[in-house]
XYZ file of C-alpha atoms in Angstrom:
350
model
C -3.382 -29.542 1.363
C -6.001 -28.123 -0.954
C -8.989 -25.855 -0.525
C -12.356 -26.442 -2.122
C -14.952 -24.233 -3.797
C -17.929 -24.817 -6.072
C -16.984 -24.449 -9.747
C -19.046 -22.394 -12.213
C -19.414 -22.608 -16.010
C -16.832 -20.842 -18.125
C -17.897 -17.481 -19.503
C -16.326 -16.580 -22.825
C -17.291 -12.944 -23.315
C -14.406 -11.373 -21.436
C -11.759 -13.261 -23.366
C -13.393 -12.807 -26.728
C -13.518 -9.074 -26.123
C -9.890 -9.062 -25.077
C -8.852 -10.561 -28.425
C -6.221 -12.810 -26.903
C -4.156 -14.799 -29.349
C -2.149 -17.058 -27.048
C -2.650 -20.696 -27.975
C -2.095 -24.036 -26.320
C -2.244 -27.575 -27.583
C -2.716 -30.916 -25.870
C 0.317 -33.190 -25.645
C 2.375 -35.755 -23.769
C 3.883 -36.001 -20.324
C 7.155 -34.906 -18.815
C 8.438 -31.399 -18.172
C 10.716 -30.086 -20.867
C 10.880 -26.842 -22.796
C 11.939 -25.437 -26.142
C 11.823 -22.005 -27.748
C 11.392 -20.810 -31.292
C 12.658 -17.434 -32.401
C 11.173 -15.393 -35.198
C 10.315 -11.949 -36.562
C 9.612 -9.220 -34.063
C 8.662 -11.659 -31.314
C 10.288 -11.446 -27.877
C 13.493 -13.445 -27.669
C 12.764 -17.100 -26.942
C 9.096 -16.909 -27.905
C 6.892 -18.677 -28.783
C 7.860 -20.847 -25.819
C 6.696 -24.443 -25.596
C 6.561 -26.330 -22.296
C 5.508 -29.886 -21.568
C 3.620 -29.561 -18.319
C 1.730 -32.245 -16.397
C 0.778 -34.236 -19.472
C 0.015 -31.284 -21.739
C 1.961 -29.193 -24.204
C 1.596 -25.493 -23.481
C 2.595 -22.784 -25.937
C 3.058 -19.203 -24.808
C 3.286 -16.682 -27.658
C 4.769 -13.828 -25.599
C 5.636 -13.070 -21.957
C 2.345 -12.713 -20.016
C 1.210 -9.258 -18.960
C -2.086 -10.199 -17.238
C -1.466 -13.487 -15.461
C -3.908 -14.935 -12.958
C -2.415 -17.232 -10.333
C -5.125 -19.263 -8.636
C -3.080 -20.798 -5.800
C -0.997 -19.019 -3.162
C 2.135 -21.069 -3.772
C 2.230 -20.168 -7.444
C 1.570 -16.502 -6.673
C 4.441 -16.355 -4.199
C 6.829 -17.693 -6.822
C 5.751 -14.966 -9.253
C 6.106 -12.326 -6.535
C 9.569 -13.675 -5.652
C 10.532 -13.318 -9.302
C 9.615 -9.632 -9.200
C 6.522 -10.036 -11.400
C 3.855 -8.326 -9.267
C 3.111 -5.822 -12.020
C 2.201 -8.670 -14.373
C -0.211 -10.466 -12.019
C -3.791 -9.377 -12.781
C -5.230 -11.370 -9.866
C -4.618 -14.129 -7.342
C -6.808 -16.523 -5.332
C -6.877 -19.487 -2.912
C -4.845 -18.460 0.125
C -4.348 -20.314 3.418
C -1.761 -18.016 5.019
C -0.432 -14.464 5.155
C 1.942 -13.712 2.300
C 5.528 -14.907 2.649
C 7.789 -12.634 4.639
C 9.521 -10.102 2.435
C 6.775 -10.093 -0.205
C 4.258 -7.945 1.673
C 4.829 -4.771 -0.347
C 4.812 -6.565 -3.701
C 1.600 -8.363 -2.771
C -0.250 -5.184 -1.810
C -0.888 -4.242 -5.411
C -2.169 -7.664 -6.504
C -5.935 -8.092 -6.443
C -7.196 -11.154 -4.589
C -10.435 -12.220 -6.240
C -11.158 -14.982 -3.717
C -9.630 -16.389 -0.540
C -10.681 -19.820 -1.786
C -11.035 -21.186 -5.295
C -12.682 -18.529 -7.461
C -15.392 -19.077 -10.035
C -14.267 -19.238 -13.625
C -16.246 -16.040 -14.255
C -14.114 -14.136 -11.750
C -10.964 -15.414 -13.400
C -12.111 -14.520 -16.906
C -13.255 -11.079 -15.797
C -9.545 -10.275 -15.327
C -8.928 -10.980 -19.051
C -5.937 -13.247 -18.319
C -3.260 -14.108 -20.845
C -1.804 -16.874 -18.645
C -3.124 -19.009 -15.789
C -0.974 -20.751 -13.155
C -1.887 -23.098 -10.305
C -0.134 -25.178 -7.674
C -2.506 -28.147 -7.820
C -3.959 -30.214 -10.647
C -7.326 -30.245 -8.881
C -7.496 -26.443 -9.061
C -7.683 -26.595 -12.861
C -9.920 -29.639 -13.131
C -13.560 -30.575 -12.820
C -14.588 -29.603 -9.309
C -11.997 -26.816 -9.195
C -12.028 -23.472 -10.982
C -12.529 -25.192 -14.352
C -10.706 -27.827 -16.426
C -7.573 -26.661 -18.205
C -8.982 -27.388 -21.645
C -11.804 -24.894 -21.138
C -9.316 -22.073 -20.647
C -7.101 -23.351 -23.441
C -10.012 -23.328 -25.909
C -10.316 -19.619 -25.150
C -6.649 -19.038 -25.882
C -5.353 -18.936 -22.292
C -2.239 -21.063 -21.614
C -2.348 -22.898 -18.291
C 0.451 -24.155 -16.053
C 0.380 -26.471 -13.035
C 3.226 -27.025 -10.600
C 5.267 -30.091 -11.639
C 5.419 -30.971 -7.930
C 1.751 -31.962 -8.102
C 2.053 -34.322 -11.058
C 5.604 -35.681 -11.130
C 5.564 -39.027 -9.328
C 1.978 -38.453 -8.187
C -1.377 -40.061 -8.956
C -4.262 -37.600 -8.743
C -6.892 -39.934 -10.198
C -8.194 -41.332 -6.926
C -9.723 -38.182 -5.475
C -8.742 -36.408 -2.293
C -5.254 -34.942 -2.356
C -3.761 -37.728 -4.448
C -1.052 -40.256 -3.684
C 2.692 -40.214 -4.302
C 4.111 -42.919 -6.521
C 7.616 -41.562 -5.869
C 8.939 -39.265 -3.128
C 8.772 -35.562 -3.892
C 12.094 -33.752 -4.146
C 12.898 -30.058 -4.194
C 13.924 -30.474 -7.830
C 10.243 -30.306 -8.808
C 9.905 -26.985 -7.008
C 13.081 -25.678 -8.623
C 11.708 -26.742 -12.029
C 8.558 -24.712 -11.389
C 10.606 -21.642 -10.491
C 12.741 -21.950 -13.614
C 9.832 -22.619 -15.955
C 7.712 -19.747 -14.677
C 10.731 -17.484 -15.039
C 11.073 -18.690 -18.646
C 7.397 -18.086 -19.359
C 7.713 -14.475 -18.199
C 10.968 -13.931 -20.062
C 13.154 -13.547 -16.962
C 15.126 -16.833 -16.802
C 18.040 -15.231 -14.953
C 15.730 -14.367 -12.054
C 14.662 -17.994 -11.845
C 18.245 -19.200 -11.598
C 19.009 -16.609 -8.921
C 15.997 -17.690 -6.835
C 16.881 -21.376 -7.108
C 20.431 -20.585 -6.003
C 19.108 -18.801 -2.893
C 16.753 -21.649 -2.043
C 19.508 -24.244 -2.386
C 21.761 -22.200 -0.109
C 19.041 -22.020 2.550
C 18.519 -25.805 2.416
C 22.259 -26.369 2.819
C 22.459 -23.998 5.777
C 19.407 -25.470 7.538
C 20.688 -29.042 7.269
C 24.368 -28.461 7.905
C 25.560 -30.923 10.554
C 22.052 -31.908 11.691
C 21.168 -35.476 12.601
C 17.535 -36.079 13.506
C 17.745 -39.864 13.397
C 15.769 -41.503 16.154
C 13.229 -38.659 16.212
C 9.679 -39.220 14.975
C 7.464 -36.481 13.553
C 3.799 -36.030 12.778
C 2.523 -33.294 10.445
C -1.033 -32.036 11.069
C -2.430 -29.739 8.399
C -6.063 -29.180 9.403
C -9.334 -30.436 10.925
C -9.703 -31.870 14.394
C -12.626 -34.239 13.743
C -10.956 -36.191 10.936
C -7.444 -34.736 10.840
C -5.460 -34.398 7.641
C -1.996 -35.748 8.418
C 0.998 -36.032 6.104
C 1.824 -39.283 4.387
C 5.328 -40.345 3.500
C 6.246 -38.548 0.406
C 4.975 -34.999 -0.117
C 6.531 -31.762 1.117
C 6.701 -33.000 4.743
C 8.610 -35.989 3.391
C 11.200 -33.639 1.910
C 11.645 -31.980 5.305
C 11.802 -35.278 7.187
C 14.358 -36.865 4.851
C 16.597 -33.793 4.852
C 16.747 -33.952 8.662
C 17.235 -37.713 8.865
C 14.100 -38.071 10.995
C 11.062 -40.350 10.654
C 7.439 -39.537 9.811
C 5.200 -41.778 11.936
C 2.917 -42.189 8.916
C 5.581 -42.994 6.368
C 3.688 -46.215 5.642
C 1.048 -44.368 3.582
C 1.644 -42.789 0.183
C -1.524 -40.700 0.327
C -0.621 -37.009 0.316
C -2.870 -36.036 3.250
C -4.735 -39.082 4.611
C -7.377 -38.633 7.287
C -6.362 -40.744 10.284
C -8.020 -41.302 13.661
C -6.595 -39.774 16.834
C -6.472 -43.218 18.397
C -4.005 -44.296 15.713
C -2.001 -41.097 16.201
C -1.789 -41.662 19.958
C -0.722 -45.257 19.405
C 2.222 -44.111 17.247
C 3.102 -41.420 19.797
C 5.362 -39.087 17.751
C 8.175 -37.189 19.464
C 7.287 -33.873 17.803
C 4.078 -32.472 16.356
C 4.505 -30.212 13.321
C 1.356 -28.107 13.277
C -0.139 -26.088 10.451
C -0.972 -22.540 11.520
C -3.537 -21.508 8.904
C -5.384 -18.205 8.661
C -8.301 -19.599 6.648
C -11.511 -20.742 8.382
C -12.757 -23.592 6.212
C -12.439 -26.493 8.660
C -12.187 -27.105 12.384
C -8.902 -26.301 14.108
C -7.252 -24.305 11.319
C -5.027 -22.107 13.504
C -2.204 -23.497 15.612
C -3.894 -22.063 18.694
C -7.043 -24.104 18.048
C -5.034 -27.216 17.262
C -3.037 -26.994 20.481
C -6.183 -26.306 22.502
C -7.670 -29.499 21.062
C -4.542 -31.581 21.661
C -4.270 -30.539 25.303
C -7.939 -31.109 26.115
C -8.810 -34.233 24.138
C -8.540 -37.339 26.351
C -6.958 -39.385 23.556
C -4.253 -36.893 22.591
C -3.376 -35.140 25.837
C -1.409 -38.129 27.133
C 0.932 -38.207 24.098
C 4.591 -37.463 24.875
C 4.773 -34.566 22.394
C 1.696 -32.947 23.958
C 2.785 -33.450 27.581
C 6.163 -31.916 26.728
C 4.666 -29.294 24.374
C 7.007 -30.241 21.574
C 5.262 -28.268 18.841
C 6.708 -26.730 15.671
C 4.351 -24.277 13.974
C 4.391 -23.949 10.185
C 2.375 -22.016 7.647
C 0.168 -24.163 5.458
C 2.285 -23.203 2.471
C 5.405 -24.532 4.182
C 3.649 -27.927 4.332
C 2.808 -27.823 0.622
C 5.351 -28.371 -2.174
C 6.265 -24.729 -2.713
C 9.261 -22.466 -2.274
C 8.102 -22.215 1.356
C 8.924 -25.874 1.925
C 12.406 -24.476 2.594
C 10.891 -22.286 5.324
C 9.346 -25.433 6.794
C 12.690 -27.222 6.735
C 14.364 -24.326 8.533
C 11.734 -24.181 11.273
C 11.588 -27.922 11.902
C 15.386 -28.087 12.039
C 15.419 -25.252 14.604
C 12.690 -26.997 16.599
C 14.542 -30.305 16.779
C 17.688 -28.547 17.956
C 15.744 -26.548 20.554
C 14.104 -29.708 21.879
C 17.505 -31.435 22.098
C 16.388 -34.057 19.589
C 18.982 -33.339 16.912
C 22.660 -32.591 16.961
């Protein structure tokens, strides 16, 4: 689920003064990479990546990266790159457990989407984001505006592989998301920063956690609903984003698996009619919409005449997740672990 902020025109002065020489070029789709050696350049650089329909060239490992979405920032922190992050922005949750100390030294220039001026004031040599809409018209600024100033940009493959973002909102999945897209992001960011071995080590740990969380579990016959935010017109998970990964891994069913929209807004009457066994609730720390925290969501569910009669509400079958665990990030694994524990605790999975 994305956050919104008003974009501002790109300011060029900061980058021109910085004298950055990193270049990017427009190109085709897919996500592949190649490296060219040469001279006194760092090994493997310049590095060329095909990313979300563009070809991105990074001349040298970034030293002043700006990561404008929490999910992307947490990958960089997990790769031990805090000292090379000039700034971060757009957060919905506290930082992932275990990264608190690393995150302390990273400046947060905005809790929501920052203006392009704030980004450029940090004199970035690389820009990363979790969502295509972050680096587009209506977001911070379109990718090409940064690229014209010599700043390579990177968007999570999870937000463009098998996904149509042309229709507005949070987009729609044309194919189910898999963790492979997240693993690709980890590996490619590790390549960009010249630490590929750290990327492989992180992917190995994530795979091991998925295997442990799903070992012997059978959630068939159990229906789930994922509620990200807003009580008036709730954003609920469609079939095939990060919640779809969790649901499939557990063998359960999403009650809204008949929509490919990433986060459709659906009436409470329809929710009550489908009567899910378990409610997976986003516990967000931001305050952009109604019912962001789990506490507010549960208060609504147990007082609203339409929802309070649902089986999951009467039996208080709630699983609380961070917003990032409901997005396609490395914290999707955290979401899988918590939902698996919840189903076992409720006696709904073996």
